GROMACS .gro file of C-alpha atoms in nm:
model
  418
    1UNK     CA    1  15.444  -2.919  -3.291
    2UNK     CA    2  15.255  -2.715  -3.016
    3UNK     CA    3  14.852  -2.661  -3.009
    4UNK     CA    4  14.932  -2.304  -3.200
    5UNK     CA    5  15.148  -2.471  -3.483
    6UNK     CA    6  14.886  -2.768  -3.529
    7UNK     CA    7  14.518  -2.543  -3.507
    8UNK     CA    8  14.471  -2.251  -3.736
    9UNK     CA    9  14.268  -2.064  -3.560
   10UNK     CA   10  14.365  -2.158  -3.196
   11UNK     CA   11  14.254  -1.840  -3.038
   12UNK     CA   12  13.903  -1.839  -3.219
   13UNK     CA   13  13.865  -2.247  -3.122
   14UNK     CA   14  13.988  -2.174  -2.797
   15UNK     CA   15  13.639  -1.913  -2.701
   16UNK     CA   16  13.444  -2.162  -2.861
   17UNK     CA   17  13.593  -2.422  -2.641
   18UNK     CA   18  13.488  -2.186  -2.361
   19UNK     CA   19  13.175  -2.154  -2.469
   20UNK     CA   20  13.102  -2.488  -2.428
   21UNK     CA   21  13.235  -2.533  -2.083
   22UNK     CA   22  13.011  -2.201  -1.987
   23UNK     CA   23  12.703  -2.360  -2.166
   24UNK     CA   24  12.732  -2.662  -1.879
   25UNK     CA   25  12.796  -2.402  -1.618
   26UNK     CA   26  12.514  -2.227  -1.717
   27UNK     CA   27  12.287  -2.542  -1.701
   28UNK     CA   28  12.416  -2.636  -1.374
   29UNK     CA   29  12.318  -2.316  -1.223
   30UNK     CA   30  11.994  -2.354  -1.356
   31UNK     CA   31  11.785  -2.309  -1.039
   32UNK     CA   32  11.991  -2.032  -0.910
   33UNK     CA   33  11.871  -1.755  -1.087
   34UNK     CA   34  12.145  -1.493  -1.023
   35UNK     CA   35  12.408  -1.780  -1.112
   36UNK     CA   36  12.233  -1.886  -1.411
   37UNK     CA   37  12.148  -1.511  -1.522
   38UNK     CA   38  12.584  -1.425  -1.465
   39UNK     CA   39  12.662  -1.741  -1.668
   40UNK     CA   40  12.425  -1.669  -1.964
   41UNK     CA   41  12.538  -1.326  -1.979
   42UNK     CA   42  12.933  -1.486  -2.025
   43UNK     CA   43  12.798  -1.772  -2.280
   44UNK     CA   44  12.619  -1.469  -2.487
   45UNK     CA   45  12.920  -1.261  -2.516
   46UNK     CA   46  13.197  -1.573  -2.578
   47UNK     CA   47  12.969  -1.687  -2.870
   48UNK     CA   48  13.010  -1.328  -3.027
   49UNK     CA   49  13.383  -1.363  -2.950
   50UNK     CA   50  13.433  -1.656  -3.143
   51UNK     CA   51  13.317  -1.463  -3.463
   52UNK     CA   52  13.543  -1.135  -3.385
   53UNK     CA   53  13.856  -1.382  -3.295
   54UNK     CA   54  13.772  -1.547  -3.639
   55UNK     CA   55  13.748  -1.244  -3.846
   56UNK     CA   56  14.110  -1.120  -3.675
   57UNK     CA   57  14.290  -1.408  -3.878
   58UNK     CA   58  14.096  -1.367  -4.174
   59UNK     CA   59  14.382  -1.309  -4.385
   60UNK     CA   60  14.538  -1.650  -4.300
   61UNK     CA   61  14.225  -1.838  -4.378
   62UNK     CA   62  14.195  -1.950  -4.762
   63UNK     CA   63  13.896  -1.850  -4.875
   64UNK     CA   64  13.746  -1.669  -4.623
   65UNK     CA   65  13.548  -1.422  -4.790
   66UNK     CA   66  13.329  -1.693  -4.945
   67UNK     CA   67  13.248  -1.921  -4.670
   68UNK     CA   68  13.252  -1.673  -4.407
   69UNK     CA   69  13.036  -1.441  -4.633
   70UNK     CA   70  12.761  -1.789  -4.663
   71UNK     CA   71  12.784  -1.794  -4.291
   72UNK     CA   72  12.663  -1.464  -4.233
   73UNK     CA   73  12.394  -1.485  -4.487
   74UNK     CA   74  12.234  -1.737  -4.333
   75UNK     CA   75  12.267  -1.591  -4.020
   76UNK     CA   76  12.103  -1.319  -4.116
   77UNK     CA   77  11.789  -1.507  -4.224
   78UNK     CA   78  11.807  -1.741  -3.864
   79UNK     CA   79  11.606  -1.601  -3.556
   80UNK     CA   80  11.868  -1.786  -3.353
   81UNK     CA   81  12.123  -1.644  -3.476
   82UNK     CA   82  11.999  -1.259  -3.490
   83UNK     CA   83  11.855  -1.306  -3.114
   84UNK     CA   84  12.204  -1.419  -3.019
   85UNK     CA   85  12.367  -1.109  -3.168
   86UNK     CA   86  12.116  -0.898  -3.063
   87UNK     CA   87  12.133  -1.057  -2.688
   88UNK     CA   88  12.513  -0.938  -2.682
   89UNK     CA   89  12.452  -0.562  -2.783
   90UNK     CA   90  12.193  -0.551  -2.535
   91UNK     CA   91  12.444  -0.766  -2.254
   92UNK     CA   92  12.710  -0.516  -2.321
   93UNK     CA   93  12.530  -0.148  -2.394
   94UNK     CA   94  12.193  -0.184  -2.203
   95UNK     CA   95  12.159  -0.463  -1.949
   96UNK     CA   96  12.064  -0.806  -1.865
   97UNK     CA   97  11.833  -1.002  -2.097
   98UNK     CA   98  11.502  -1.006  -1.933
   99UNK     CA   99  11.417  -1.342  -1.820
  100UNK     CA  100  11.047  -1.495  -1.727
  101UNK     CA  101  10.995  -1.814  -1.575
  102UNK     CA  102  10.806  -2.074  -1.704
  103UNK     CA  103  10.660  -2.401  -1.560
  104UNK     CA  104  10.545  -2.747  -1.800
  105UNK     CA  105  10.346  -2.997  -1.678
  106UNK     CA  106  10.276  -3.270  -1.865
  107UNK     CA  107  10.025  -3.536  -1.776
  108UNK     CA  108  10.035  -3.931  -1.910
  109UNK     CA  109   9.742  -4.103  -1.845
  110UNK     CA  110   9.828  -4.400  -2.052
  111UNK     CA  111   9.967  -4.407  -2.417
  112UNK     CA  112   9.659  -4.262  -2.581
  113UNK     CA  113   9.531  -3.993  -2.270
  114UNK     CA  114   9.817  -3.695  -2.224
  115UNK     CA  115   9.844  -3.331  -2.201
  116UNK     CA  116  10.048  -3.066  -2.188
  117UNK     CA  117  10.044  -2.696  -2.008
  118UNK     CA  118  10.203  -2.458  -1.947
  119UNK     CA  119  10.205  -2.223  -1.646
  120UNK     CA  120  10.451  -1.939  -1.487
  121UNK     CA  121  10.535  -1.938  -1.169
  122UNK     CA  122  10.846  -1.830  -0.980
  123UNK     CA  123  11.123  -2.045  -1.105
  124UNK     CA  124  11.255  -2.155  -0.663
  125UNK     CA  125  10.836  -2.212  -0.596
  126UNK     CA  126  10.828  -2.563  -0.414
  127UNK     CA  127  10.658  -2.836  -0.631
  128UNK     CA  128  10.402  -2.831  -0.328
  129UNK     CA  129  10.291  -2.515  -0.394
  130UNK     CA  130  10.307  -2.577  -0.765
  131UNK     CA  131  10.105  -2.847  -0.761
  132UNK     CA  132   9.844  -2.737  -0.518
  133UNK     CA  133   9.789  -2.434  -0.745
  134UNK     CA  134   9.743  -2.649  -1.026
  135UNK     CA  135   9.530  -2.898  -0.921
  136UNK     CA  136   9.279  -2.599  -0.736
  137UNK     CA  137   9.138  -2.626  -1.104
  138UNK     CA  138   8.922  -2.950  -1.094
  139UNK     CA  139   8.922  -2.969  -1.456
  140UNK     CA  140   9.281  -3.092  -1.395
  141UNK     CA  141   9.334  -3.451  -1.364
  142UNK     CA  142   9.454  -3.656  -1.078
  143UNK     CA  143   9.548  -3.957  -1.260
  144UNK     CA  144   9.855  -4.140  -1.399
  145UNK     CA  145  10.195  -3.949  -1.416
  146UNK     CA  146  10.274  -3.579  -1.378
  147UNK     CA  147  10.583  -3.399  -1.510
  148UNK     CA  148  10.658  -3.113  -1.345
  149UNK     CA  149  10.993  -2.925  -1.605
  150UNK     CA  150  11.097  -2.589  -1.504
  151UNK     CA  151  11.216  -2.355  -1.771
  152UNK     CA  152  11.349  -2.008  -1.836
  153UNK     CA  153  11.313  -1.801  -2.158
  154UNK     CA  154  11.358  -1.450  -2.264
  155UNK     CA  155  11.184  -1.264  -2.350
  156UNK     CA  156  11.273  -1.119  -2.695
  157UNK     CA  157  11.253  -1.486  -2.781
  158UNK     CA  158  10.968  -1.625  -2.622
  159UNK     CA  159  10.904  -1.928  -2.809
  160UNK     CA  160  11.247  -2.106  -2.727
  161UNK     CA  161  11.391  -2.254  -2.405
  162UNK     CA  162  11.709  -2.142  -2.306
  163UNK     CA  163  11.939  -2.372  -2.292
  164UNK     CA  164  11.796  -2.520  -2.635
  165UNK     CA  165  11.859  -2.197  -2.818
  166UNK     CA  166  12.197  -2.131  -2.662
  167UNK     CA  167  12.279  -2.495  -2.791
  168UNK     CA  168  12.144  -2.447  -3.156
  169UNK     CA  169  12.362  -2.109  -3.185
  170UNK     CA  170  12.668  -2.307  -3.043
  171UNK     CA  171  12.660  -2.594  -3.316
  172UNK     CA  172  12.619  -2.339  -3.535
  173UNK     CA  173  12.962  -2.146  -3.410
  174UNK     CA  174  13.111  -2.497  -3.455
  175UNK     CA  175  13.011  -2.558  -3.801
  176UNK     CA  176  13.173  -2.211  -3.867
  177UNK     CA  177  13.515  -2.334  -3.689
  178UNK     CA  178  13.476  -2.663  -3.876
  179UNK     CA  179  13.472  -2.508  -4.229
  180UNK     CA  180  13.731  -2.284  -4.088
  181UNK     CA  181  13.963  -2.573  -4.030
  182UNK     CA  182  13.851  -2.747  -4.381
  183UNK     CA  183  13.971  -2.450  -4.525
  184UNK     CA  184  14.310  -2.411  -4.367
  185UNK     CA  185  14.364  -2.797  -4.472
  186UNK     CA  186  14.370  -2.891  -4.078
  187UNK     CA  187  14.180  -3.237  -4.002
  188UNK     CA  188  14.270  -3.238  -3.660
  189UNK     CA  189  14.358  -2.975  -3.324
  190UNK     CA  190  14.624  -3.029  -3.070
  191UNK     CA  191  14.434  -2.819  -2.822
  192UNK     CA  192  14.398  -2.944  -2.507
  193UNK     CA  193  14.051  -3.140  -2.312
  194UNK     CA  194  13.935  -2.921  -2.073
  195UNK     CA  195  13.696  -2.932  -1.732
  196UNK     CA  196  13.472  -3.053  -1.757
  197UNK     CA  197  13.641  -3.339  -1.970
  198UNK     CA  198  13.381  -3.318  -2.239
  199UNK     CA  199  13.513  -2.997  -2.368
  200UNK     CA  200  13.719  -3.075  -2.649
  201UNK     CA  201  13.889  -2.975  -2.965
  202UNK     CA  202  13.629  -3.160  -3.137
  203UNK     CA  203  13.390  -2.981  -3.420
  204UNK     CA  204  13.025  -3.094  -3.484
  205UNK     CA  205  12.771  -3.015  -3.672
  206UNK     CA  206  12.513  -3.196  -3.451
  207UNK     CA  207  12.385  -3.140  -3.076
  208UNK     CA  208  12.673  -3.286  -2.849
  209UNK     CA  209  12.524  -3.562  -2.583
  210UNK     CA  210  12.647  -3.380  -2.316
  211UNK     CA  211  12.440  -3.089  -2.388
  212UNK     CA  212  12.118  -3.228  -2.294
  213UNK     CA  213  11.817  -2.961  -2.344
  214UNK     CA  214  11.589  -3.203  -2.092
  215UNK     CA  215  11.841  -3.308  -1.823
  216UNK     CA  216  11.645  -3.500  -1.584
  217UNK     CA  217  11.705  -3.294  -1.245
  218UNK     CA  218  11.534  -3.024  -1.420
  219UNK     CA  219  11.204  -3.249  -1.377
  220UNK     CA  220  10.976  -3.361  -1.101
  221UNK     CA  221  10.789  -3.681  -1.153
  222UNK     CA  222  10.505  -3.749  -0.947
  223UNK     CA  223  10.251  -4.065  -0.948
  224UNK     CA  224   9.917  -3.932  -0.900
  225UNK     CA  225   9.751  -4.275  -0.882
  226UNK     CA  226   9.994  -4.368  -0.585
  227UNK     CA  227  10.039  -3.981  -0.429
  228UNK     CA  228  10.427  -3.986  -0.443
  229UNK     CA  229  10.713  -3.912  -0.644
  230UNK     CA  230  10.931  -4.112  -0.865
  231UNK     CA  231  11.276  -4.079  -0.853
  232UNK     CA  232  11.482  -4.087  -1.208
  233UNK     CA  233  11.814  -4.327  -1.191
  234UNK     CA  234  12.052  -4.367  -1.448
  235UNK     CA  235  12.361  -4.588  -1.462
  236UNK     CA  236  12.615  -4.521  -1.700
  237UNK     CA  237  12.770  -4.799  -1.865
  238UNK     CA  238  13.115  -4.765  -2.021
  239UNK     CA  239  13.204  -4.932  -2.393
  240UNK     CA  240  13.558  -5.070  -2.371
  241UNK     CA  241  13.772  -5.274  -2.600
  242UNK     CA  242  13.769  -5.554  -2.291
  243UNK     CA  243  13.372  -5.519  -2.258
  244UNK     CA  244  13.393  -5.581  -2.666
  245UNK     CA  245  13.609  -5.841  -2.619
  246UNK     CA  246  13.441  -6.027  -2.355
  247UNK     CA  247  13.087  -6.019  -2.525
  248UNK     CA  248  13.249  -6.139  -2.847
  249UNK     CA  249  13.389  -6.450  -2.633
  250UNK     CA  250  13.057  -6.524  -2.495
  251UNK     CA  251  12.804  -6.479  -2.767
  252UNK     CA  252  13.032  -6.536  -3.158
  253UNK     CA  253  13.109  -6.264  -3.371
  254UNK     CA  254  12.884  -5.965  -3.268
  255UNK     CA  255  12.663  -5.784  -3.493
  256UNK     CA  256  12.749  -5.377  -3.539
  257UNK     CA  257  12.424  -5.195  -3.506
  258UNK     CA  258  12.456  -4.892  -3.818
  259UNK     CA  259  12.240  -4.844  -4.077
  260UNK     CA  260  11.864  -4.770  -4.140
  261UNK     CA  261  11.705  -4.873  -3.808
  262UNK     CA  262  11.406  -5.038  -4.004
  263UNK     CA  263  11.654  -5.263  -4.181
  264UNK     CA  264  11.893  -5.318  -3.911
  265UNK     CA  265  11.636  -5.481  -3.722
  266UNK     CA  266  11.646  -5.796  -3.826
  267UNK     CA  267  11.993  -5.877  -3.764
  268UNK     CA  268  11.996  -5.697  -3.420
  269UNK     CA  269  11.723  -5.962  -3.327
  270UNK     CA  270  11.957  -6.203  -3.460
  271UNK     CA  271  12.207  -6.109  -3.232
  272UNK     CA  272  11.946  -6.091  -2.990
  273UNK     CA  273  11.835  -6.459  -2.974
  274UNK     CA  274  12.206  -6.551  -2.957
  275UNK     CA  275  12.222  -6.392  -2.639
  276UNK     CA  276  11.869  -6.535  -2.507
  277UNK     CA  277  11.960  -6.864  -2.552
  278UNK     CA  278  12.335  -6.790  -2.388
  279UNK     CA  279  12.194  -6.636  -2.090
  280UNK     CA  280  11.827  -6.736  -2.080
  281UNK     CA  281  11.736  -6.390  -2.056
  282UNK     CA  282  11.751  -6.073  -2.245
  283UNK     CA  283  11.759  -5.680  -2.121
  284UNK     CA  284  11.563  -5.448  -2.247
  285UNK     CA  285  11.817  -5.190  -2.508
  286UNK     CA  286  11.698  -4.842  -2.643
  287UNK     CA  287  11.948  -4.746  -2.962
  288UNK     CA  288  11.905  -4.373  -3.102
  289UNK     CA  289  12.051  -4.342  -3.454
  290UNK     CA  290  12.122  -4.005  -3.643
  291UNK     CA  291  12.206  -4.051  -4.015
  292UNK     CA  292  12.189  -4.404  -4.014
  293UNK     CA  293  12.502  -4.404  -3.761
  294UNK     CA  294  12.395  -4.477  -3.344
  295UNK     CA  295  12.448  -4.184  -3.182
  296UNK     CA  296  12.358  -4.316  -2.802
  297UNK     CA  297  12.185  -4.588  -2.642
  298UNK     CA  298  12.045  -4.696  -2.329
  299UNK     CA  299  11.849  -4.941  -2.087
  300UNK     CA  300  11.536  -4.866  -1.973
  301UNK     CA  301  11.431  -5.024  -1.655
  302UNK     CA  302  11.010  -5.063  -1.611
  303UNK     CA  303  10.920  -5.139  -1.243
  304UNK     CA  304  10.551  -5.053  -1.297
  305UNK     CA  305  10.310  -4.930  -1.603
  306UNK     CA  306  10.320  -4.516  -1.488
  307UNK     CA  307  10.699  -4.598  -1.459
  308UNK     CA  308  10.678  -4.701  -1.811
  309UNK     CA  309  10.504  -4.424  -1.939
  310UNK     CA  310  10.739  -4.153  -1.751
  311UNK     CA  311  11.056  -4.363  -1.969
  312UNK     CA  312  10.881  -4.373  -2.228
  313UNK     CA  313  10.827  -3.951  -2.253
  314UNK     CA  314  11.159  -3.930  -2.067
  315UNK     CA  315  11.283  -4.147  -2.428
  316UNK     CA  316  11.125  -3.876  -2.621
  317UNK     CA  317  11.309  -3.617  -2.444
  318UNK     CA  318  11.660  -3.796  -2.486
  319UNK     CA  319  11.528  -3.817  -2.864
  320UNK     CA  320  11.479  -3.401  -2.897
  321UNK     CA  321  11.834  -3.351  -2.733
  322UNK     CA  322  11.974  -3.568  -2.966
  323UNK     CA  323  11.799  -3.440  -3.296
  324UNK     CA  324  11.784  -3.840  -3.342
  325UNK     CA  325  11.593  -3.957  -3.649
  326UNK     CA  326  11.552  -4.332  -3.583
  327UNK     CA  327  11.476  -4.553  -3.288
  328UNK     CA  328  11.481  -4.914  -3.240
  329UNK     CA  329  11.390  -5.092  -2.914
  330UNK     CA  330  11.441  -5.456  -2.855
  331UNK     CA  331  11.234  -5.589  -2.564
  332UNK     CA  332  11.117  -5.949  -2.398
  333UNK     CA  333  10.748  -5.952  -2.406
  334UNK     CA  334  10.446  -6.131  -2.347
  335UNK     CA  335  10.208  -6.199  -2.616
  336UNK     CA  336   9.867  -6.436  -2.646
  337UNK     CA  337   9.711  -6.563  -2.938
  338UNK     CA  338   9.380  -6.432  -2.921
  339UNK     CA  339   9.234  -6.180  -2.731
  340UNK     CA  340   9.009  -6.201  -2.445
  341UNK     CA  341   8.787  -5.977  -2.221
  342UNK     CA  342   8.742  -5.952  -1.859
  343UNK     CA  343   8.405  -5.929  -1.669
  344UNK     CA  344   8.399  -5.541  -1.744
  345UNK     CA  345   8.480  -5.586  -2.117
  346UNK     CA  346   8.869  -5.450  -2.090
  347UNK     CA  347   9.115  -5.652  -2.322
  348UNK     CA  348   9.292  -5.868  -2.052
  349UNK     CA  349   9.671  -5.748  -2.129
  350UNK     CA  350   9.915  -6.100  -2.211
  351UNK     CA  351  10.099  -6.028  -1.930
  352UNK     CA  352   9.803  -6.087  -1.690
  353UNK     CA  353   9.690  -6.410  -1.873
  354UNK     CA  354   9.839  -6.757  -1.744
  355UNK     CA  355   9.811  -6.869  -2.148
  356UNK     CA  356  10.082  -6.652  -2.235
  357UNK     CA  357  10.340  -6.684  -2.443
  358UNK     CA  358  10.730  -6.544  -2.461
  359UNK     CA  359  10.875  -6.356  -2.761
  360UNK     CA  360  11.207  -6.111  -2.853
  361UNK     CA  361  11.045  -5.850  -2.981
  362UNK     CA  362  11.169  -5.506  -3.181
  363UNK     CA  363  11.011  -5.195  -3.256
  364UNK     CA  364  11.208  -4.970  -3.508
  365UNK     CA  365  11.075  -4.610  -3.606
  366UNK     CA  366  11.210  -4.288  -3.775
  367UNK     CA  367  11.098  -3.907  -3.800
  368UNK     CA  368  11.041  -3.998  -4.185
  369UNK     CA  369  10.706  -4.235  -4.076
  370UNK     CA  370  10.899  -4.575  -4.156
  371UNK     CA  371  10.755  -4.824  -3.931
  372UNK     CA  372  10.903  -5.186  -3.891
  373UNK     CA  373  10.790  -5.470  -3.656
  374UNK     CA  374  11.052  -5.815  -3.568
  375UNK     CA  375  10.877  -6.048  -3.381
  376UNK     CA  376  11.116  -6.386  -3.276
  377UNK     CA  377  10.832  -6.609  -3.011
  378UNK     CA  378  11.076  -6.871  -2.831
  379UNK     CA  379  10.994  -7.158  -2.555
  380UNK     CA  380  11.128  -7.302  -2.271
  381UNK     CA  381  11.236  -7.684  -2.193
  382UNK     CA  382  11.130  -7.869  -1.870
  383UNK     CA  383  11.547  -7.773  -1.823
  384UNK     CA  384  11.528  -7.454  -1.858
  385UNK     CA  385  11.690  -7.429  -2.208
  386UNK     CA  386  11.542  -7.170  -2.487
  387UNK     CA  387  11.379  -7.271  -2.810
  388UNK     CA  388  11.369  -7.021  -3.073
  389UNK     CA  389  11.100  -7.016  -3.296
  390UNK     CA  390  11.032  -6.829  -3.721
  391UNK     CA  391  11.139  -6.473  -3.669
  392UNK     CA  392  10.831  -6.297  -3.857
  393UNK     CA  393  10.942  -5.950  -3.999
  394UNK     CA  394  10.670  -5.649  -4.099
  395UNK     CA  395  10.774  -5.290  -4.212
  396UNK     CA  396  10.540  -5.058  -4.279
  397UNK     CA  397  10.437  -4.686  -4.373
  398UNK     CA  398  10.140  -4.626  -4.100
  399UNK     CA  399  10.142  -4.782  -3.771
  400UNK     CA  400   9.842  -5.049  -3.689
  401UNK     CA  401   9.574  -5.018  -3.490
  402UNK     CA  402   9.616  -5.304  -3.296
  403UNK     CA  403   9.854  -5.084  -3.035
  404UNK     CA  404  10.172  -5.275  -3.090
  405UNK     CA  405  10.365  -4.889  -3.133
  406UNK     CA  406  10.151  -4.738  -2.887
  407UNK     CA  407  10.492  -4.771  -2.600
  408UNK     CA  408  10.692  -4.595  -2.927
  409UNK     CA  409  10.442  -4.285  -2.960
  410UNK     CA  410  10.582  -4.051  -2.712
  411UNK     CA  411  10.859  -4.041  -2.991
  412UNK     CA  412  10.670  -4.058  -3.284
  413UNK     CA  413  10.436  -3.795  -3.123
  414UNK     CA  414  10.757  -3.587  -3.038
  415UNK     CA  415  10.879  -3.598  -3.453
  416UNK     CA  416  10.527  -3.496  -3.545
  417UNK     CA  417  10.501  -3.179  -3.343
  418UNK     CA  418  10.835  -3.100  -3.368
   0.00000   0.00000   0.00000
């Protein structure tokens, strides 16, 4: 059976295919404005395609009337949706969409101090010259972390990054092509993966994790309290059956992380102090879930405290792109019994006190307010080997005041303000 024979709509899935490999073109041209305005002006017009290939087969699609007629209903009624339409008459009979250039800097103090502005300036100004113009206001602060995150927008729709809206209206196209292909009785495409190789045949109804709205060459991280930059590293880290196999040899029968974060805790920690006492150590692990399923995951690394407030926002970010709903974060920490005061009257952190103690700890959260706490103290023998001790387990509706969350509220600020 060829790709034609086994999709229904092949020509319609294949512009929507393109789409998406224009969408990272677009994205990588990002800071070349003529680039990114030529690839824009393609993404516009192939999303409009997709509809007009659709609607050319509409008499082999059961149905069609109804579901397509829902689809443009609510399109109707969705400013994403009209400024994308619009966008394409204006592409094609006018000219380009007129773009402005926008500039966010967002400072972090610590978990409680931050702030947000936003400034235009010309989107290939050096982040010299940025921040020398910013910080001529003394009313800005010179402390902590600075995130400097460069962004275009048009401006017919002036409240919504680019690459974000573009994003939203191209889920949207593949919700279309998914009831398309639940209509025609097709579960699954013989079209072919594409360059780059995350374009696929594949249909979803949620943001793809390769379309990342806050990639992280887009931003500029500077310590202010140091005077230099911070550079952002990730390693990717690929799931195979071996890698599945091999922890399963090493630690027992592994525990599968789905569910409602808050009550999947407990057995992740589980899991957890399996692998402390196997390897006398335990990484720090960042799962995002969507619908109670994981949708991505990842390790943080935390060389200093403004290091750990720029992951922390840079979390938050990965959270937005991912429409993610849920977070848990299992962590080695330091804790102390009591607390105690320095010669100033600060609260003397557990890390900096030679009383301290050693715990697995998880933090769980979702955009719905739920709130859970799994706390698993353990010791170590004159040999080296670890001693759990009583996991103790607290979920709740409002988060404490005692500051446990505070390294979560970057996230929990970002579900609040949307």
């Amino acid at each position: 059976m060829t790709a034609k024979d086994s999709c229904p709509i092949p020509a319609a899935h294949k512009r929507l295919m393109d789409c998406h490999a224009m969408w990272h073109a677009m994205a990588d041209s990002y800071m070349q404005p003529e680039s990114f305005r030529m690839h824009l002006n393609s993404l516009i017009q192939g999303m409009r395609n997709v509809t007009f290939m659709l609607q050319k087969q509409k008499s082999t699609l059961p149905g069609f009337e109804e579901w397509y007629t829902e689809f443009q209903t609510a399109a109707k009624s969705n400013s994403l949706m009209r400024w994308s339409v619009n966008s394409r008459n204006r592409i094609v009979k006018e000219s380009d969409l007129e773009l402005l250039s926008k500039v966010k800097v967002r400072w972090v103090g610590d978990w409680q101090r931050k702030q947000e502005r936003v400034f235009s300036f010309p989107p290939r100004m050096p982040s010299k010259d940025i921040l020398s113009a910013i910080f001529s206001d003394p009313g800005n602060p010179r402390i902590g972390v600075a995130t400097i995150s460069r962004q275009w927008i048009d401006k017919a729709l002036p409240d919504r990054e680019i690459l974000k809206a573009t994003r939203e209206v191209f889920v949207n196209l593949s919700t279309l092509m998914h009831t398309a292909h639940t209509a025609a009785s097709s579960e699954a495409c013989g079209l072919s993966i594409r360059e780059p190789v995350c374009v696929t045949p594949d249909l979803a109804a949620e943001p793809l994790a390769c379309m990342d709205i806050n990639p992280g060459w887009l931003q500029e991280h500077l310590d202010l309290d140091a005077g230099r930059g911070i550079d952002e590293v990730t390693y990717l880290v690929e799931r195979t059956p071996e890698n599945s196999e091999g922890a399963e040899k090493r630690y027992g029968t592994t525990t599968e992380v789905k569910g409602n974060p808050i009550e999947v805790s407990t057995r992740i920690i589980e899991q957890a102090g399996k692998a402390l006492v196997r390897d006398k150590k335990h990484i720090p692990i960042i799962w995002f879930f969507r619908d109670d399923a994981v949708i991505d995951s990842m390790v943080p690394v935390f060389y200093d405290q403004n290091g750990k407030y720029l992951t922390m926002h840079r979390v938050a970010d990965r959270v937005e792109s991912l429409k993610a709903d849920g977070i848990v974060f299992l962590n080695e920490t330091w804790y102390a019994q009591d607390a105690k005061e320095d010669k100033d009257g600060k609260v003397i952190p557990a890390r900096d006190r030679r009383d301290r103690k050693e715990a697995l700890h998880i933090l769980a959260a979702t955009s719905r307010g739920e709130y859970a706490s799994v706390f698993t103290p353990f010791s170590r023998t004159l040999f080296g080997k670890i001693v759990l001790g009583e996991t103790v387990s607290e979920t709740m509706t409002d988060i404490e005041i005692d500051g446990q969350f505070n390294i979560l509220l970057p996230v929990i600020d970002r579900w609040r303000n949307g």
